[in-house]
Coordinates of C-alpha atoms and ligand atoms in Angstrom, one line a residue:
M1 CA 24.5 10.4 7.4
N2 CA 21.6 11.7 5.2
K3 CA 21.6 10.5 2.2
L4 CA 18.8 11.8 -0.6
Y5 CA 16.8 8.9 -3.2
I6 CA 14.9 10.3 -6.0
I7 CA 12.4 7.3 -6.4
G8 CA 10.4 8.2 -8.9
V9 CA 10.6 6.8 -12.1
L10 CA 7.1 4.6 -12.0
F11 CA 5.4 8.0 -11.2
L12 CA 5.6 9.8 -15.0
L13 CA 2.1 8.7 -15.9
F14 CA 0.9 8.6 -12.3
S15 CA 1.5 12.2 -11.5
C16 CA -0.1 13.2 -14.9
Q17 CA -3.4 12.3 -14.0
R18 CA -2.7 14.4 -10.3
K19 CA -3.9 17.4 -9.3
T20 CA -2.1 18.7 -6.3
Q21 CA -3.8 18.5 -3.5
S22 CA -5.5 21.8 -1.9
K23 CA -4.1 22.8 1.7
G24 CA -6.4 20.9 4.8
T25 CA -9.7 22.4 3.0
N26 CA -12.8 21.8 4.9
Q27 CA -15.8 23.2 2.7
E28 CA -18.9 22.0 1.7
N29 CA -18.2 21.0 -1.6
S30 CA -22.0 22.0 -3.6
E31 CA -20.0 22.8 -6.8
T32 CA -17.9 19.6 -7.5
D33 CA -18.5 18.7 -11.1
A34 CA -17.4 15.9 -13.3
T35 CA -14.0 16.7 -13.2
T36 CA -13.5 17.6 -9.8
I37 CA -15.6 15.0 -8.3
Y38 CA -13.4 11.7 -7.0
D39 CA -10.2 14.4 -7.0
E40 CA -11.2 16.5 -3.9
N41 CA -8.5 16.6 -0.9
Y42 CA -8.4 14.1 0.9
R43 CA -10.4 12.0 -1.5
G44 CA -9.4 8.5 -1.1
Q45 CA -7.3 7.5 -4.9
Y46 CA -8.1 3.9 -4.5
H47 CA -10.7 3.1 -1.2
F48 CA -14.0 3.0 -2.2
S49 CA -16.5 6.9 -1.3
P50 CA -19.5 7.8 -1.4
E51 CA -19.7 10.7 -4.2
K52 CA -21.8 12.8 -1.7
G53 CA -22.8 12.5 2.3
W54 CA -22.8 10.4 4.6
M55 CA -21.4 6.5 5.0
N56 CA -20.8 3.9 8.1
D57 CA -21.3 0.1 7.5
P58 CA -20.8 -2.0 4.7
N59 CA -24.5 -3.6 4.0
G60 CA -24.9 -6.7 1.8
L61 CA -22.0 -8.1 0.7
V62 CA -22.7 -10.3 -1.8
Y63 CA -21.2 -11.5 -5.3
K64 CA -23.9 -12.6 -8.1
D65 CA -23.3 -13.2 -11.8
S66 CA -19.1 -11.8 -12.1
M67 CA -20.4 -8.3 -9.8
Y68 CA -19.2 -7.5 -6.3
H69 CA -22.4 -5.7 -4.6
L70 CA -21.0 -3.2 -1.9
F71 CA -24.4 -1.8 0.0
Y72 CA -23.4 0.8 2.6
Q73 CA -25.1 2.8 5.5
Y74 CA -25.9 6.1 4.0
Y75 CA -27.5 9.5 4.1
P76 CA -27.6 11.4 1.4
N77 CA -28.8 14.5 2.4
A78 CA -25.7 15.4 5.2
T79 CA -22.0 14.5 6.1
V80 CA -23.5 13.5 9.0
W81 CA -25.0 10.5 10.1
G82 CA -29.0 10.9 9.9
P83 CA -32.3 8.7 8.5
M84 CA -30.3 5.7 7.2
H85 CA -30.7 4.1 3.5
W86 CA -29.2 1.7 2.2
G87 CA -26.5 3.0 -0.4
H88 CA -25.3 0.9 -3.7
A89 CA -22.7 0.4 -5.8
T90 CA -20.9 -2.4 -8.1
T91 CA -17.4 -3.8 -9.0
K92 CA -15.8 -6.7 -11.0
N93 CA -12.3 -6.4 -9.6
F94 CA -12.3 -3.6 -7.2
K95 CA -10.1 -1.9 -9.5
K96 CA -13.1 0.5 -10.5
W97 CA -16.8 1.2 -8.9
E98 CA -20.2 1.9 -10.5
H99 CA -22.0 4.0 -8.4
K100 CA -25.9 2.8 -7.9
P101 CA -29.5 4.1 -6.9
I102 CA -29.8 4.3 -3.8
A103 CA -31.1 0.9 -2.7
L104 CA -33.5 1.0 -0.2
Y105 CA -35.1 4.1 1.8
P106 CA -36.2 4.5 5.3
D107 CA -39.9 3.9 5.4
D108 CA -43.0 4.3 8.2
L109 CA -41.7 1.0 9.9
G110 CA -37.6 3.2 10.2
F111 CA -34.3 3.8 9.5
I112 CA -32.9 1.1 7.4
F113 CA -30.1 0.0 9.2
S114 CA -27.3 -2.3 8.7
G115 CA -27.8 -6.6 7.2
S116 CA -26.7 -8.4 4.9
A117 CA -27.8 -10.2 1.6
V118 CA -27.9 -13.5 -0.5
V119 CA -28.8 -14.5 -4.1
D120 CA -31.9 -16.9 -3.3
V121 CA -30.9 -19.8 -5.7
E122 CA -33.9 -22.3 -5.1
N123 CA -36.1 -19.4 -4.4
T124 CA -36.9 -20.3 -0.8
S125 CA -38.4 -17.1 -0.1
G126 CA -40.8 -17.1 -3.3
F127 CA -39.4 -13.8 -4.5
G128 CA -38.1 -15.4 -7.3
K129 CA -40.2 -15.4 -10.6
D130 CA -39.6 -16.7 -14.0
G131 CA -36.7 -18.9 -12.8
K132 CA -34.6 -15.6 -12.1
A133 CA -33.2 -16.1 -8.7
P134 CA -33.8 -13.3 -6.3
L135 CA -31.3 -10.8 -4.2
V136 CA -32.8 -11.0 -1.0
A137 CA -31.7 -7.9 1.6
I138 CA -32.5 -8.7 5.1
F139 CA -31.4 -5.7 7.1
T140 CA -32.6 -4.3 10.6
H141 CA -35.4 -1.6 10.7
H142 CA -34.7 0.9 13.8
N143 CA -37.7 2.8 14.6
M144 CA -36.4 6.4 15.9
K145 CA -40.3 7.3 16.7
I146 CA -40.6 4.2 19.2
E147 CA -37.1 5.1 20.0
K148 CA -37.9 8.7 21.3
E149 CA -41.2 7.4 23.3
G150 CA -38.7 5.2 25.5
G151 CA -39.6 1.9 23.8
P152 CA -39.3 -1.0 24.8
V153 CA -39.1 -2.1 21.0
Y154 CA -37.4 -0.5 18.6
Q155 CA -35.1 -2.3 16.3
Y156 CA -36.6 -5.7 14.5
Q157 CA -35.5 -7.7 11.5
S158 CA -37.0 -7.2 7.9
L159 CA -36.8 -8.3 4.1
A160 CA -36.8 -6.6 0.7
Y161 CA -36.1 -8.5 -2.9
S162 CA -34.4 -7.8 -5.8
L163 CA -35.0 -9.2 -9.5
D164 CA -32.6 -7.5 -11.4
E165 CA -29.3 -7.2 -10.0
G166 CA -29.9 -5.0 -6.8
E167 CA -31.2 -1.7 -9.0
T168 CA -34.8 -1.3 -7.9
W169 CA -36.2 -3.9 -4.5
T170 CA -39.3 -4.0 -3.2
K171 CA -39.6 -4.6 0.5
Y172 CA -41.6 -7.2 1.7
E173 CA -45.4 -6.7 2.7
G174 CA -44.7 -9.1 5.5
N175 CA -42.3 -6.6 7.5
P176 CA -40.9 -6.8 9.9
I177 CA -40.0 -10.4 9.5
L178 CA -38.0 -10.8 13.3
V179 CA -39.0 -9.6 16.4
D180 CA -37.7 -9.7 20.1
E181 CA -39.7 -8.5 22.9
K182 CA -37.0 -8.6 25.3
N183 CA -33.5 -6.7 23.5
K184 CA -33.7 -3.1 22.5
D185 CA -30.5 -3.4 20.7
F186 CA -31.1 -6.3 18.0
R187 CA -29.8 -5.5 15.1
D188 CA -27.5 -6.2 12.6
P189 CA -28.0 -9.6 10.6
K190 CA -25.8 -11.5 8.9
V191 CA -27.6 -14.7 6.8
F192 CA -25.5 -17.3 4.7
W193 CA -26.5 -20.7 3.4
H194 CA -25.8 -23.5 5.7
K195 CA -25.2 -26.6 2.7
E196 CA -24.8 -28.7 5.6
T197 CA -28.5 -28.8 7.1
K198 CA -29.8 -26.8 3.9
S199 CA -31.1 -24.0 5.7
W200 CA -30.5 -20.6 6.4
I201 CA -28.0 -19.2 9.4
M202 CA -28.8 -16.3 10.8
V203 CA -26.3 -14.4 13.6
L204 CA -27.1 -10.8 15.1
V205 CA -26.3 -9.2 18.0
A206 CA -28.1 -8.6 20.9
G207 CA -26.5 -5.8 22.8
D208 CA -24.1 -8.0 24.7
H209 CA -24.5 -11.5 22.5
A210 CA -25.4 -12.6 19.6
K211 CA -27.7 -14.9 19.1
L212 CA -28.1 -17.4 16.3
Y213 CA -31.5 -18.5 14.2
R214 CA -31.9 -21.0 11.3
S215 CA -34.7 -20.7 8.5
K216 CA -36.3 -22.2 5.1
N217 CA -37.6 -19.2 3.9
L218 CA -35.7 -16.2 5.3
K219 CA -39.0 -15.7 6.4
K220 CA -39.6 -17.3 9.2
W221 CA -36.8 -17.9 12.2
D222 CA -36.2 -20.1 15.2
N223 CA -33.8 -19.2 17.6
I224 CA -31.3 -22.0 17.8
S225 CA -28.4 -20.7 20.3
D226 CA -26.6 -17.8 21.4
F227 CA -23.2 -17.3 22.1
G228 CA -20.9 -14.4 23.9
L229 CA -22.7 -13.5 27.2
E230 CA -19.1 -14.6 29.0
Q231 CA -16.9 -14.7 26.2
G232 CA -14.6 -11.6 24.3
A233 CA -14.2 -8.3 24.3
H234 CA -17.4 -6.4 26.2
G235 CA -16.3 -2.7 26.5
G236 CA -19.0 -1.9 24.2
V237 CA -22.4 -3.1 22.5
W238 CA -21.7 -5.7 20.3
E239 CA -22.5 -5.0 16.6
C240 CA -21.8 -6.5 12.9
P241 CA -21.9 -9.8 13.2
D242 CA -19.9 -12.2 11.1
L243 CA -19.8 -16.1 11.4
F244 CA -18.2 -18.2 8.3
K245 CA -15.3 -20.8 8.0
L246 CA -12.1 -20.8 6.9
K247 CA -9.7 -23.7 6.2
V248 CA -6.3 -23.3 8.5
K249 CA -3.3 -22.8 6.4
D250 CA -1.0 -25.5 5.7
N251 CA -3.5 -28.5 7.5
D252 CA -6.3 -30.3 6.5
E253 CA -8.4 -28.6 9.0
E254 CA -11.7 -26.1 8.8
K255 CA -12.5 -23.3 11.4
W256 CA -15.5 -21.6 12.3
V257 CA -15.1 -17.6 12.5
M258 CA -17.1 -15.0 14.1
L259 CA -16.4 -11.6 13.3
I260 CA -17.9 -9.1 16.7
S261 CA -17.6 -5.7 16.0
I262 CA -17.4 -3.5 19.4
G263 CA -18.7 0.4 19.4
S264 CA -16.0 1.4 22.1
G265 CA -13.6 -0.1 24.3
G266 CA -11.2 -1.2 21.3
P267 CA -7.4 -2.2 21.6
N268 CA -6.5 1.8 20.9
G269 CA -9.7 3.6 22.0
G270 CA -13.1 3.7 20.3
S271 CA -14.2 1.0 17.8
A272 CA -12.6 -2.4 16.7
T273 CA -13.7 -5.6 15.8
Q274 CA -12.9 -8.8 17.6
Y275 CA -13.0 -12.0 15.8
F276 CA -13.6 -15.7 18.1
V277 CA -12.2 -18.8 16.3
G278 CA -14.4 -22.0 16.9
D279 CA -16.5 -24.2 15.8
F280 CA -20.4 -24.5 13.8
D281 CA -22.0 -28.0 14.3
G282 CA -25.1 -26.3 12.4
T283 CA -26.6 -24.7 15.7
T284 CA -24.4 -23.8 18.2
F285 CA -21.1 -22.0 17.7
T286 CA -18.3 -22.5 20.4
S287 CA -15.0 -21.4 20.4
E288 CA -12.0 -22.0 23.6
Q289 CA -10.9 -19.0 22.8
K290 CA -10.6 -17.5 26.6
V291 CA -9.2 -14.2 25.2
H292 CA -10.8 -11.7 22.8
R293 CA -8.3 -11.2 19.7
W294 CA -8.6 -7.9 17.4
L295 CA -8.8 -8.5 13.8
D296 CA -7.2 -5.3 13.1
W297 CA -5.2 -2.9 16.1
G298 CA -5.9 0.4 13.9
T299 CA -8.1 2.8 14.9
D300 CA -10.4 3.3 11.7
N301 CA -10.9 -0.2 10.3
Y302 CA -14.8 -1.2 11.7
A303 CA -18.4 -3.0 11.5
G304 CA -16.2 -5.0 9.1
V305 CA -18.0 -8.6 7.2
T306 CA -17.7 -10.5 4.5
Y307 CA -19.1 -11.4 0.7
N308 CA -21.5 -14.4 0.8
D309 CA -21.1 -16.6 -2.0
A310 CA -17.2 -15.1 -3.6
P311 CA -15.5 -16.6 -6.1
K312 CA -12.5 -19.7 -5.3
N313 CA -14.7 -19.8 -1.7
E314 CA -12.2 -17.3 -0.8
R315 CA -13.6 -15.1 2.0
V316 CA -12.7 -11.2 1.1
F317 CA -13.6 -8.4 3.7
I318 CA -14.0 -5.0 4.1
G319 CA -14.7 -2.5 6.7
W320 CA -15.8 1.2 7.5
M321 CA -12.5 3.0 7.8
S322 CA -13.8 5.0 10.8
N323 CA -13.9 5.1 14.3
W324 CA -17.5 6.1 16.2
Q325 CA -15.1 8.7 18.4
Y326 CA -14.3 11.2 16.0
A327 CA -16.3 9.9 12.7
L328 CA -18.4 13.3 12.6
K329 CA -16.0 15.3 13.2
T330 CA -13.2 14.2 10.1
P331 CA -12.2 16.9 7.6
T332 CA -13.0 15.9 4.0
G333 CA -15.8 18.0 1.9
N334 CA -18.6 16.9 1.1
W335 CA -18.3 13.5 1.4
R336 CA -17.6 11.4 4.9
S337 CA -15.6 8.2 5.5
A338 CA -14.2 5.8 3.0
M339 CA -13.8 1.6 3.2
T340 CA -10.9 0.2 3.5
L341 CA -9.7 -2.0 1.0
P342 CA -11.2 -5.4 0.4
R343 CA -9.2 -8.1 2.1
K344 CA -8.9 -11.8 2.2
L345 CA -9.3 -13.3 5.8
G346 CA -7.2 -16.6 6.3
L347 CA -6.4 -19.0 9.6
E348 CA -3.3 -20.2 10.7
K349 CA -2.0 -22.0 13.4
K350 CA 0.1 -21.7 15.9
D351 CA 1.3 -23.6 19.6
N352 CA -2.4 -25.2 19.3
K353 CA -4.3 -21.6 18.8
Y354 CA -6.3 -19.9 15.9
Y355 CA -5.1 -16.5 14.2
L356 CA -6.9 -14.3 11.6
T357 CA -4.8 -13.3 8.8
S358 CA -5.9 -10.8 6.5
S359 CA -4.3 -9.5 3.1
P360 CA -5.2 -7.0 0.7
L361 CA -6.3 -8.9 -2.9
K362 CA -3.7 -9.2 -5.2
E363 CA -5.0 -7.0 -7.6
F364 CA -3.4 -4.1 -5.2
L365 CA 0.2 -5.8 -5.3
E366 CA 1.7 -5.2 -8.1
L367 CA 5.2 -4.5 -7.5
K368 CA 6.5 -4.6 -10.9
S369 CA 8.7 -2.0 -10.8
M370 CA 12.2 -1.8 -9.5
A371 CA 12.2 -5.7 -9.5
D372 CA 15.2 -5.8 -6.9
G373 CA 13.8 -3.2 -4.5
L374 CA 16.5 -0.6 -2.6
S375 CA 18.1 -2.0 0.1
F376 CA 20.2 -0.6 3.2
D377 CA 22.5 -1.4 5.7
L378 CA 21.9 1.3 8.8
K379 CA 24.8 2.2 11.2
K380 CA 23.8 2.7 14.7
G381 CA 21.8 6.0 14.9
E382 CA 21.6 6.4 10.9
Q383 CA 18.4 7.7 8.8
E384 CA 17.5 7.5 5.6
T385 CA 15.9 10.3 4.0
L386 CA 13.6 9.1 0.8
D387 CA 12.1 11.5 -1.4
M388 CA 9.1 9.4 -3.3
P389 CA 7.0 11.8 -5.3
G390 CA 3.5 9.3 -5.8
V391 CA 4.0 7.6 -2.6
G392 CA 1.0 8.9 -1.4
Q393 CA -1.2 7.0 -3.7
S394 CA 1.0 3.8 -3.8
V395 CA 2.1 0.6 -2.0
L396 CA 5.0 -0.1 -0.1
Q397 CA 6.8 -3.0 0.5
F398 CA 10.4 -4.0 2.2
K399 CA 11.9 -7.0 4.9
M400 CA 12.9 -5.5 8.1
E401 CA 15.1 -7.2 11.1
K402 CA 13.1 -7.7 14.3
K403 CA 15.3 -4.7 15.3
D404 CA 14.1 -1.1 16.7
L405 CA 13.5 1.3 13.8
K406 CA 11.7 4.6 12.3
F407 CA 9.8 4.3 8.6
A408 CA 7.6 8.2 8.7
L409 CA 5.9 8.9 5.7
T410 CA 6.8 12.9 5.2
N411 CA 5.9 15.8 3.0
A412 CA 6.9 19.5 2.1
A413 CA 4.7 20.5 5.1
G414 CA 7.1 19.0 7.7
E415 CA 4.4 16.9 8.1
R416 CA 5.1 13.2 9.1
A417 CA 3.3 9.9 9.9
T418 CA 5.1 7.7 12.2
M419 CA 5.6 3.9 12.7
L420 CA 8.1 3.0 15.4
F421 CA 9.0 -1.1 16.1
D422 CA 10.3 -1.1 20.2
S423 CA 11.7 -4.4 20.1
A424 CA 11.9 -4.6 24.1
S425 CA 8.6 -3.9 24.7
K426 CA 7.3 -5.9 20.9
L427 CA 5.5 -2.9 20.3
F428 CA 4.7 -1.0 16.8
I429 CA 3.7 2.4 18.0
F430 CA 1.8 4.5 15.4
D431 CA 2.2 8.6 15.4
R432 CA -0.2 10.6 13.9
T433 CA 0.1 13.6 16.3
Q434 CA 2.4 15.5 13.4
S435 CA 0.5 14.2 10.7
G436 CA -1.4 17.3 9.3
N437 CA -5.2 18.0 10.5
H438 CA -5.5 16.4 13.4
G439 CA -6.8 18.6 15.9
F440 CA -10.7 18.3 14.9
N441 CA -10.3 15.4 17.8
Y442 CA -8.2 14.4 21.1
E443 CA -8.4 11.1 20.3
F444 CA -7.4 11.8 16.8
G445 CA -5.0 13.5 17.4
N446 CA -3.2 13.3 20.4
K447 CA -2.8 9.6 21.2
L448 CA 0.2 7.0 19.9
H449 CA -1.5 3.7 19.2
Y450 CA -0.1 0.0 20.3
M451 CA -0.4 -2.6 18.4
P452 CA 1.5 -5.7 19.9
V453 CA 3.5 -8.1 17.8
D454 CA 4.8 -10.7 20.3
D455 CA 5.9 -14.0 17.8
L456 CA 7.6 -12.4 14.9
P457 CA 10.2 -14.4 13.0
D458 CA 13.4 -12.3 12.9
T459 CA 13.3 -10.9 9.7
F460 CA 9.4 -10.2 8.1
E461 CA 7.9 -8.0 5.4
V462 CA 5.7 -4.9 5.9
T463 CA 3.2 -3.9 3.2
I464 CA 1.7 0.2 3.9
Y465 CA -0.9 1.2 1.3
V466 CA -0.7 5.0 1.0
D467 CA -4.1 6.9 0.2
R468 CA -4.8 10.3 0.1
S469 CA -6.3 9.6 3.8
S470 CA -5.4 6.5 4.9
W471 CA -2.4 4.2 5.4
E472 CA -3.4 0.4 6.2
V473 CA -0.2 -1.7 7.6
F474 CA 0.5 -5.5 7.2
I475 CA 3.0 -7.0 9.0
N476 CA 4.4 -10.7 8.5
D477 CA 1.6 -11.3 5.6
G478 CA -1.1 -10.2 7.5
Q479 CA -0.7 -11.4 10.8
F480 CA -0.7 -7.9 12.6
V481 CA -2.6 -5.4 11.1
F482 CA -3.0 -2.0 11.4
T483 CA -5.6 0.8 9.1
Q484 CA -5.4 4.1 10.0
Q485 CA -6.7 7.3 8.5
L486 CA -4.3 10.4 7.8
F487 CA -5.5 13.7 6.8
P488 CA -1.9 15.7 5.6
S489 CA -1.9 19.3 4.2
E490 CA 0.3 18.2 1.4
E491 CA 0.4 15.1 -0.3
W492 CA 3.1 12.3 1.4
S493 CA 6.4 12.1 -1.2
G494 CA 8.7 11.0 1.3
V495 CA 9.9 7.9 3.0
L496 CA 12.3 8.9 6.8
L497 CA 13.9 5.0 7.7
E498 CA 16.0 5.9 11.2
N499 CA 17.8 2.6 12.6
L500 CA 17.2 3.2 16.8
S501 CA 18.6 0.1 17.6
G502 CA 21.7 0.0 19.1
N503 CA 23.5 -2.1 16.5
Q504 CA 23.8 -2.5 12.4
N505 CA 20.0 -2.5 10.8
Q506 CA 19.5 -3.8 7.3
I507 CA 16.0 -2.8 5.4
K508 CA 16.0 -5.0 2.3
G509 CA 14.0 -4.6 -0.5
L510 CA 12.3 -1.7 -0.3
K511 CA 9.5 -0.9 -3.6
M512 CA 6.7 1.2 -4.4
A513 CA 4.0 1.2 -7.4
A514 CA 1.6 3.2 -7.8
I515 CA -1.7 2.2 -7.4
P516 CA -4.4 3.7 -10.1
S517 CA -7.2 5.0 -9.3
I518 CA -11.0 3.7 -9.1
W519 CA -12.5 6.5 -9.9
S520 CA -11.0 7.5 -13.4
N521 CA -12.1 6.0 -16.4
Ligands
FRU601 C1 -22.1 0.1 13.6 C2 -23.6 0.4 13.2 C3 -24.5 -0.8 13.6 C4 -26.3 -0.3 12.9 C5 -25.4 1.4 12.1 C6 -26.8 2.3 12.2 O1 -21.3 1.0 13.5 O2 -24.1 0.9 14.7 O3 -24.8 -1.3 14.8 O4 -26.6 -1.1 12.0 O5 -24.7 1.8 12.4 O6 -25.6 3.3 11.1

């Protein structure tokens, strides 16, 4: 039996603010003005994106004086990758962002590739002045000219510093500070302060492995160990590493986690991020993990790293919400790409193995509406069609049983993004082949995508964040995560539930809440 529920109460305010989405246009939006910027077709309303131009990896994530800084791989002059700059934006709470002037421009040494930023509290670098701690960026210079001439060395690490909260930057005159004669891929330094040894530690990637360095002053670095030649997934070049300590949930243990992104060979094709859980003694990172694990099973979460110095010792992660398979082709207007929601990383131990969990920061989970939520008792083969205006910019949550179920976002154009749970194979199967504008790339629009979920309890919670061009699915409190871009030609406005199991199937406490725009005042 088909029933129709209208779930729109809480969206009054929300729909007043929204303008109708134009249909799947791909125009170069050269005439954008203040009223249309950030309201364009496919512009994520609560995901960070640059006002215009091309963006890839998050860089230099650092928290200083109540402000989260986001730097990012940026090419302002086109919507495809080009000579890389570091773009810059700041936020106090991830709910409103302020765009800042470009932080770093390409120079004679090369393009400005990915890297990190630290607050040099004790002025170990000597860049500080009049008692002011400098913000120091450690990044890769990529020299295109030398690469074209055949190398051999065209990636090396450099420094820049800022004494005014990242508004203006000075490049260090001693650049580059770290060169390697052996590895042509030698990039993406993540630096952090290791208080146990009172030194700076850098982890960077050299093609098929990670290299660790130590420094007392950020300028002179010694190689202390290497990791990963014989561990993990190697379907693509290693990129954008991170290394940090996490407390294990319900336990006194602390473990170290290394993140490594790979440009191709991800679980659903193309780019993805793997992690290793292990120990770091100040010199060497070791992990007993034999098989690689994925931080996110979705197609669109790449090059993610975590904040240095985030408050309450939290590990806040942001990823680039795209995939090198088709990043240059996505049908947005005068900008390209967005970041994932900021997520808090955690560690859980099960059967003597450690698993990384990720859940969006609590700020985004204000499910005040529908206090009890809607519950459905679906008979075999039964469907529910829910009319949910506003679902296109919302968070949805419900409890489901470990039974076969179809969940789909639907819209007036008859498109759908489908998530199917198959209990026999223990798979979540994602289908965006009917989700709107998908023909720009075969890998994007013609394949199903899979997320194996081996050890779920009998009932578990599903939380889904939907924005104008993405959905992020969190299963069982961030145990399994799937992030994906979607380009519907009309805003999502409904949900379909279908019981595909042989028995009664219960969905409990379905709730939805609008998420306000990060762009409005
Ligand atoms: C990852 C990456 C990095 C590099 C940057 C260049 O997406 O390839 O390894 O520093 O992008 O834009």
